[in-house]
Coordinates of C-alpha atoms and ligand atoms in Angstrom, one line a residue:
M295 CA 53.3 -42.2 32.4
K296 CA 51.8 -41.3 35.4
T297 CA 49.7 -38.7 36.1
A298 CA 49.7 -36.6 39.7
F299 CA 47.8 -34.1 41.0
I300 CA 49.5 -31.7 43.2
T301 CA 47.4 -28.7 45.4
G302 CA 49.6 -25.9 47.0
I303 CA 51.9 -26.1 43.5
T304 CA 52.6 -22.6 43.6
G305 CA 54.2 -23.4 46.9
Q306 CA 57.5 -23.7 48.2
D307 CA 58.1 -27.8 48.0
G308 CA 55.2 -27.7 45.2
S309 CA 58.0 -26.5 42.6
Y310 CA 60.3 -28.9 43.3
L311 CA 57.4 -31.4 43.7
A312 CA 56.2 -30.5 40.4
E313 CA 59.9 -30.3 38.9
F314 CA 61.1 -33.2 40.0
L315 CA 57.8 -35.2 38.6
L316 CA 58.8 -33.6 35.0
D317 CA 61.5 -34.5 35.3
K318 CA 60.3 -38.7 36.2
G319 CA 58.5 -38.5 33.5
Y320 CA 54.6 -37.5 35.2
T321 CA 52.0 -35.5 34.0
V322 CA 51.4 -32.4 36.4
H323 CA 47.9 -30.8 37.5
G324 CA 48.2 -28.7 39.8
L325 CA 45.8 -26.1 42.1
I326 CA 45.9 -22.8 41.9
R327 CA 44.4 -19.8 43.7
R328 CA 42.3 -16.9 41.4
S329 CA 44.8 -14.3 42.6
S330 CA 45.0 -10.3 41.4
T331 CA 48.2 -10.8 41.3
F332 CA 50.1 -13.3 39.5
N333 CA 51.5 -15.8 42.1
T334 CA 52.9 -18.7 39.7
D335 CA 56.6 -17.4 39.6
R336 CA 58.0 -20.2 41.2
I337 CA 57.0 -22.6 38.4
D338 CA 56.9 -19.8 35.8
H339 CA 59.6 -21.3 34.5
L340 CA 58.3 -25.7 34.2
Y341 CA 55.2 -23.5 32.1
K342 CA 53.9 -24.4 28.9
D343 CA 51.5 -22.9 26.7
V344 CA 48.9 -24.7 26.7
H345 CA 48.6 -25.5 22.6
D346 CA 51.9 -26.8 22.6
P347 CA 51.6 -30.1 22.4
S348 CA 54.1 -31.8 24.7
A349 CA 52.9 -29.2 27.5
R350 CA 52.7 -31.6 30.6
L351 CA 52.0 -29.1 33.5
H352 CA 48.7 -28.3 34.0
L353 CA 46.7 -26.0 36.5
H354 CA 43.7 -25.8 37.4
F355 CA 42.2 -23.1 39.6
G356 CA 40.4 -24.1 42.9
D357 CA 40.2 -23.5 46.7
L358 CA 40.6 -26.0 49.6
S359 CA 38.0 -24.8 51.1
V360 CA 35.4 -26.0 48.5
S361 CA 35.0 -30.0 48.0
G362 CA 32.4 -30.3 45.0
Q363 CA 35.7 -29.0 43.0
L364 CA 38.1 -31.5 44.6
T365 CA 35.9 -34.1 43.9
D366 CA 35.2 -32.8 40.4
L367 CA 39.1 -32.6 39.3
L368 CA 40.0 -35.8 40.9
H369 CA 37.3 -37.6 39.0
T370 CA 38.6 -35.4 35.6
I371 CA 42.1 -35.8 36.1
R372 CA 42.2 -40.0 37.4
P373 CA 45.6 -38.6 38.9
D374 CA 48.3 -41.9 40.2
E375 CA 49.1 -39.9 43.0
I376 CA 47.8 -37.1 44.7
Y377 CA 50.4 -34.9 46.7
H378 CA 48.7 -32.5 48.9
L379 CA 50.7 -29.3 49.9
G380 CA 48.1 -27.2 50.2
A381 CA 47.8 -25.2 53.3
Q382 CA 47.6 -21.4 55.8
S383 CA 51.5 -22.6 56.6
H384 CA 52.5 -19.7 58.6
V385 CA 52.8 -20.6 62.0
R386 CA 52.7 -17.2 63.9
V387 CA 49.9 -16.4 60.6
S388 CA 47.8 -19.1 62.5
F389 CA 47.8 -17.2 66.2
D390 CA 45.7 -14.3 63.5
M391 CA 43.5 -16.3 61.7
P392 CA 43.1 -19.7 63.8
E393 CA 39.6 -20.5 61.8
Y394 CA 40.6 -20.5 58.4
T395 CA 43.9 -21.9 59.6
G396 CA 41.5 -24.9 61.0
D397 CA 39.2 -24.7 58.0
I398 CA 42.2 -24.6 55.0
T399 CA 45.3 -26.9 57.0
G400 CA 42.2 -29.4 58.3
L401 CA 39.9 -29.7 56.7
G402 CA 41.3 -29.4 53.4
T403 CA 42.7 -32.8 54.5
L404 CA 39.5 -34.5 54.7
R405 CA 37.8 -33.4 52.1
L406 CA 40.8 -34.7 49.6
L407 CA 40.1 -38.1 51.0
E408 CA 36.6 -38.0 50.8
A409 CA 36.6 -36.7 47.6
I410 CA 38.9 -39.6 47.0
R411 CA 36.8 -41.5 48.8
K412 CA 33.7 -40.6 46.8
T413 CA 34.8 -41.1 43.7
G414 CA 36.5 -44.2 44.3
I415 CA 39.7 -43.1 42.0
T416 CA 42.9 -45.5 42.3
T417 CA 45.6 -43.4 43.8
R418 CA 48.2 -42.9 46.0
F419 CA 48.2 -39.5 49.1
Y420 CA 50.4 -38.0 50.5
Q421 CA 49.9 -35.8 53.3
A422 CA 52.2 -32.4 54.1
S423 CA 52.8 -34.1 58.2
S424 CA 55.2 -31.4 60.2
S425 CA 57.3 -31.3 62.3
E426 CA 55.2 -28.6 64.3
M427 CA 53.2 -31.2 65.1
F428 CA 55.3 -32.6 68.2
G429 CA 55.3 -29.0 69.8
A430 CA 57.0 -29.2 73.4
A431 CA 57.6 -32.7 73.2
P432 CA 61.3 -33.4 73.8
P433 CA 63.9 -34.3 71.0
P434 CA 64.8 -36.4 69.4
Q435 CA 61.1 -36.5 67.5
N436 CA 60.5 -39.8 65.5
Q437 CA 57.4 -41.2 63.5
D438 CA 56.9 -42.8 67.0
T439 CA 56.8 -39.3 69.5
P440 CA 54.0 -37.9 70.8
F441 CA 53.1 -35.3 69.8
Q442 CA 52.0 -31.8 71.6
P443 CA 51.0 -29.2 70.1
Q444 CA 51.5 -25.4 70.8
S445 CA 49.8 -23.7 67.8
P446 CA 46.1 -23.4 66.0
Y447 CA 48.4 -24.1 62.6
A448 CA 49.5 -27.5 64.3
A449 CA 46.8 -28.5 66.1
A450 CA 45.0 -28.3 62.0
K451 CA 47.9 -30.5 61.0
V452 CA 47.6 -33.1 63.7
Y453 CA 44.4 -33.0 62.9
A454 CA 44.8 -33.5 59.1
H455 CA 47.3 -36.0 60.2
Y456 CA 44.7 -38.6 62.5
V457 CA 42.5 -38.2 59.6
V458 CA 44.9 -39.8 57.2
K459 CA 45.5 -42.7 59.2
N460 CA 41.6 -43.4 60.1
Y461 CA 41.2 -43.3 56.6
R462 CA 44.0 -45.8 55.7
D463 CA 42.5 -48.3 58.2
A464 CA 38.9 -47.0 58.2
Y465 CA 38.7 -47.7 53.9
G466 CA 42.5 -49.7 53.1
L467 CA 43.4 -46.7 50.8
F468 CA 47.0 -46.2 50.6
V469 CA 47.9 -43.1 51.8
C470 CA 50.8 -41.7 54.1
N471 CA 51.9 -39.4 56.6
G472 CA 55.4 -36.9 55.9
I473 CA 56.5 -35.4 59.1
L474 CA 59.1 -33.5 57.6
F475 CA 60.3 -31.2 59.7
N476 CA 61.6 -27.3 58.5
H477 CA 63.3 -27.2 55.3
E478 CA 63.8 -23.7 53.1
S479 CA 66.1 -23.1 49.7
P480 CA 65.9 -19.5 47.8
R481 CA 62.2 -20.0 46.6
R482 CA 61.4 -20.1 51.0
G483 CA 58.5 -18.0 51.4
E484 CA 59.8 -13.8 52.6
T485 CA 58.0 -14.4 55.9
F486 CA 59.9 -17.4 56.8
V487 CA 62.6 -16.9 59.5
T488 CA 65.6 -18.4 57.5
R489 CA 64.5 -17.0 53.8
K490 CA 63.7 -13.1 55.7
I491 CA 67.3 -13.1 57.2
T492 CA 68.5 -13.8 53.6
R493 CA 66.8 -11.5 52.7
A494 CA 67.5 -8.7 54.4
A495 CA 71.2 -9.9 55.5
T496 CA 71.7 -9.0 51.2
R497 CA 69.8 -5.8 51.2
I498 CA 71.6 -4.4 54.0
K499 CA 74.7 -5.2 52.3
L500 CA 73.8 -3.7 49.6
G501 CA 72.2 -0.3 51.1
L502 CA 68.6 -1.0 50.7
Q503 CA 67.4 -2.4 53.9
Q504 CA 68.7 -0.4 57.1
K505 CA 67.4 -3.1 60.7
L506 CA 66.2 -6.6 60.7
F507 CA 62.9 -6.6 63.4
L508 CA 62.9 -10.2 64.0
G509 CA 61.0 -12.5 67.4
N510 CA 62.6 -15.1 69.0
L511 CA 66.2 -16.2 68.8
D512 CA 66.5 -18.6 70.6
A513 CA 64.4 -21.0 69.4
K514 CA 66.1 -24.6 67.5
R515 CA 64.6 -26.2 64.1
D516 CA 66.4 -29.2 62.3
W517 CA 66.4 -27.6 59.2
G518 CA 66.8 -29.2 55.8
F519 CA 66.9 -28.0 51.7
A520 CA 63.2 -28.8 50.1
G521 CA 65.0 -30.1 46.9
D522 CA 66.1 -33.0 49.3
Y523 CA 62.6 -33.7 50.3
V524 CA 60.2 -33.4 48.0
E525 CA 62.5 -37.3 46.9
A526 CA 61.2 -38.4 50.8
M527 CA 57.9 -37.6 49.2
W528 CA 57.8 -39.1 46.5
L529 CA 59.8 -42.2 48.1
M530 CA 57.2 -42.5 49.4
L531 CA 54.1 -43.7 47.5
Q532 CA 56.1 -46.1 45.6
Q533 CA 57.0 -48.6 48.3
D534 CA 54.2 -52.2 48.3
K535 CA 52.7 -50.3 51.4
P536 CA 51.4 -47.2 52.8
D537 CA 53.2 -45.6 56.1
D538 CA 54.2 -43.0 58.1
Y539 CA 57.9 -41.3 58.4
V540 CA 59.5 -38.2 59.4
I541 CA 62.1 -36.8 57.1
A542 CA 64.9 -34.8 59.1
L543 CA 69.0 -33.5 58.3
G544 CA 69.5 -35.0 62.3
E545 CA 70.7 -31.6 63.3
T546 CA 70.1 -28.8 65.5
H547 CA 70.2 -24.6 65.7
S548 CA 69.4 -21.1 67.0
V549 CA 67.8 -18.6 64.9
K550 CA 70.5 -16.9 66.4
E551 CA 73.4 -19.2 65.3
F552 CA 71.5 -18.9 61.5
L553 CA 71.4 -15.6 61.9
E554 CA 75.2 -14.8 63.1
K555 CA 76.3 -17.3 60.3
V556 CA 74.6 -15.3 57.7
F557 CA 76.3 -11.9 58.5
Q558 CA 79.2 -13.2 59.2
K559 CA 78.7 -15.0 55.6
L560 CA 78.5 -11.3 54.8
S561 CA 81.0 -10.1 56.9
L562 CA 78.7 -7.8 58.5
D563 CA 78.2 -8.0 62.3
Y564 CA 74.6 -8.6 62.8
Q565 CA 73.9 -7.1 66.0
K566 CA 74.4 -2.9 64.2
Y567 CA 71.3 -4.0 62.6
V568 CA 68.6 -6.7 64.3
E569 CA 66.1 -5.6 66.7
I570 CA 63.1 -7.5 68.6
D571 CA 60.2 -6.5 67.6
A572 CA 57.6 -8.3 70.2
R573 CA 55.4 -8.8 67.2
Y574 CA 57.1 -11.3 66.3
F575 CA 56.7 -13.7 69.2
R576 CA 54.2 -16.2 69.5
P577 CA 51.9 -16.7 72.4
T578 CA 53.4 -20.0 72.7
D579 CA 56.6 -21.2 70.9
V580 CA 58.5 -24.2 70.0
N581 CA 61.2 -24.5 71.7
I582 CA 63.8 -27.3 69.8
L583 CA 63.2 -30.2 66.8
L584 CA 65.2 -31.9 66.3
G585 CA 64.4 -35.1 63.8
D586 CA 65.7 -38.3 64.2
A587 CA 65.1 -40.0 59.9
T588 CA 66.3 -43.4 60.7
K589 CA 63.7 -44.9 59.4
A590 CA 63.0 -43.1 55.9
R591 CA 67.2 -44.0 55.4
D592 CA 66.0 -47.7 55.9
I593 CA 62.9 -47.8 54.3
L594 CA 63.2 -46.0 51.3
G595 CA 66.5 -45.5 51.1
W596 CA 66.5 -41.4 51.1
K597 CA 69.6 -38.9 52.1
P598 CA 69.3 -35.6 52.4
K599 CA 72.1 -34.2 49.6
V600 CA 72.3 -30.5 50.7
G601 CA 74.0 -29.7 54.3
F602 CA 72.8 -26.8 56.9
E603 CA 76.2 -25.3 56.1
E604 CA 75.9 -25.3 51.7
L605 CA 71.6 -24.8 52.5
V606 CA 73.0 -21.6 54.4
D607 CA 75.6 -20.6 51.2
M608 CA 73.0 -21.5 48.4
M609 CA 70.6 -19.1 49.9
V610 CA 72.7 -16.3 50.4
E611 CA 74.2 -16.6 47.4
A612 CA 70.7 -16.6 45.7
D613 CA 69.6 -13.4 47.5
M614 CA 72.9 -11.6 47.1
E615 CA 71.8 -11.5 43.1
L616 CA 68.4 -10.9 43.5
A617 CA 69.5 -8.0 45.8
K618 CA 71.7 -7.2 42.9
K619 CA 69.2 -7.0 40.4
E620 CA 67.1 -5.0 42.7
K621 CA 69.5 -2.7 43.2
T622 CA 69.9 -1.9 39.4
L623 CA 65.9 -1.1 40.1
H624 CA 66.3 0.8 42.8
D625 CA 69.0 3.4 41.4
A626 CA 66.4 3.5 38.8
G627 CA 64.2 5.0 40.7
Y628 CA 62.0 1.8 42.3
K629 CA 61.3 1.2 45.5
R630 CA 59.8 -2.1 47.3
A631 CA 58.3 -1.5 50.5
D632 CA 59.9 -3.1 53.3
N633 CA 57.4 -2.3 56.4
I634 CA 54.6 -5.0 55.3
R635 CA 57.0 -8.0 55.9
Ligands
NAP1127 P1 54.3 -22.2 51.1 O1 54.7 -22.2 50.5 O2 53.6 -21.8 52.3 O3 52.9 -23.0 50.1 C1 52.0 -23.7 50.6 C2 51.4 -23.8 49.1 O4 49.9 -23.8 49.4 C3 51.3 -22.2 48.2 O5 50.7 -22.7 46.8 C4 49.2 -21.5 48.7 O6 48.8 -20.5 47.3 C5 48.6 -23.3 48.9 N1 47.3 -22.4 49.5 C6 47.1 -21.9 50.6 N2 45.9 -21.4 50.8 C7 45.7 -22.2 49.8 C8 43.6 -22.6 50.0 N3 42.7 -22.0 49.9 N4 43.3 -22.8 48.5 C9 44.2 -24.2 47.8 N5 45.6 -23.2 47.9 C10 45.9 -23.4 48.8 O7 54.0 -24.3 51.6 P2 55.8 -25.0 51.9 O8 56.4 -24.5 52.1 O9 56.2 -24.7 50.4 O10 54.9 -26.3 52.6 C11 54.1 -27.2 52.0 C12 53.4 -28.1 53.2 O11 54.0 -29.1 53.4 C13 52.3 -27.0 53.7 O12 51.5 -28.1 53.7 C14 53.0 -27.0 55.3 O13 52.2 -26.8 56.2 C15 53.8 -28.2 55.0 N6 55.6 -28.6 55.9 C16 56.5 -27.0 55.4 C17 57.4 -27.7 55.9 C18 58.1 -26.3 55.5 O14 59.4 -25.6 56.4 N7 58.1 -25.0 54.7 C19 57.7 -28.8 57.0 C20 56.5 -29.4 57.4 C21 55.3 -29.6 56.2 P3 49.2 -19.6 47.1 O15 50.7 -19.3 46.3 O16 48.3 -19.0 45.9 O17 49.2 -19.0 48.5
G4F1128 O1 60.4 -20.1 59.9 P1 60.1 -19.3 61.4 O2 58.5 -18.5 60.7 O3 59.2 -21.6 60.9 P2 58.4 -22.5 62.1 O4 57.6 -21.6 62.6 O5 59.2 -23.2 62.2 O6 57.6 -23.8 60.6 C1 58.1 -23.6 59.9 O7 58.3 -25.2 59.8 C2 57.3 -26.1 59.6 C3 57.8 -27.0 60.1 O8 58.1 -27.2 61.7 C4 56.0 -26.2 58.6 F1 54.9 -26.8 59.0 C5 55.4 -24.6 58.6 O9 54.2 -25.1 58.0 C6 57.1 -23.5 58.6 O10 57.4 -24.1 57.1 O11 60.2 -19.7 61.7 C7 61.3 -20.5 63.3 C8 61.4 -19.4 64.6 C9 60.4 -19.6 65.6 O12 60.9 -20.1 66.7 C10 59.9 -18.1 65.1 O13 59.6 -17.9 67.0 O14 62.0 -19.0 64.5 C11 61.6 -17.9 65.1 N1 61.1 -16.5 64.5 C12 62.0 -15.2 65.4 N2 61.7 -14.5 64.2 C13 61.3 -15.9 64.1 C14 61.2 -14.8 63.6 N3 59.9 -16.3 62.2 C15 59.6 -15.4 61.9 N4 58.7 -15.9 60.3 N5 59.9 -14.7 62.0 C16 60.5 -13.7 62.5 O15 60.6 -12.2 62.7

């Protein structure tokens, strides 16, 4: 069976992809960062003790800033497929940490491509490109739409995207860019807007939180389900030829619409709880993203299974379960710090 190497395995997409590949019988190796607190929550359910001979998930400490170590890991693991999902992935944070974002989100990709080239391994490589790269380009956006990046994050992803294309042309590597539009899930990081909203609304419903502070409510995004999008990553690496694809649901909704929908589902009036806080505005934001995934549908045969309404339901239900557990803890004296989110 095949062996895969995943960077960013502890993130939202990494966890769904690891699940997907293990189900297909792959042996999966993941890169994880040393942290003083546990950062493997999203993959704990997949992990078996290393002493268990049936264990097919292996974790390696490392960092995308250290090229020699990435080279050593690829040399030892010799993966058939590499899914490069690791990144400083928060757009607002990229304005606070532009240099770090350029290093990890941009140069991290180059380090891996160089590691492939230097080890000489035969492998297939997936780059997590982003719809954020389209930036100010008018919708709908597809793989031929010129990029107009509006953040240090987007600029770093554009760099990575083009270096992938260059290594494909210059060295004949099997490398693909998946330009994924926003995809969410109950495992979405709590500082991204959809999860921030579902988490807050369900906590408000149970009396665990009073207010929700947000930024630009007019921005529009094409939101799909992360579980569907990791299948597209895999499909790209199963083709005869490497190529670039847009992956999107093909409908766009404003942050305000998402907010209203979530609060309505919980029979709450969002206007009573939501306040605008300028700290969540970005120096430049992306007004509207709407993806055209025709190429992926035609060539990969990719089709999302979860629509926008089902995604909202899934996230509200999962966060309501979480809030209920938290309420039990809260009633027993536990307090979660809201002010750092
Ligand atoms: P995420 O939840 O933020 O996960 C990011 C992953 O990268 C985490 O595992 C994180 O590790 C790891 N990471 C961060 N810095 C690292 C470093 N210096 N060295 C090694 N690993 C590092 O992101 P996601 O939503 O799963 O997205 C996956 C990828 O797709 C990212 O590249 C993102 O930019 C891109 N993307 C996402 C979307 C989307 O809507 N989700 C859309 C388009 C593209 P820790 O857990 O230790 O922090
Ligand atoms: O949820 P967001 O932070 O996602 P954003 O910026 O679109 O980036 C995500 O999707 C990209 C794909 O296009 C990925 F590449 C990237 O890694 C990440 O996964 O913000 C969505 C919109 C923005 O316009 C933001 O200004 O929501 C607006 N917003 C309004 N209030 C907020 C908030 N965003 C956040 N994070 N927090 C707020 O309080």
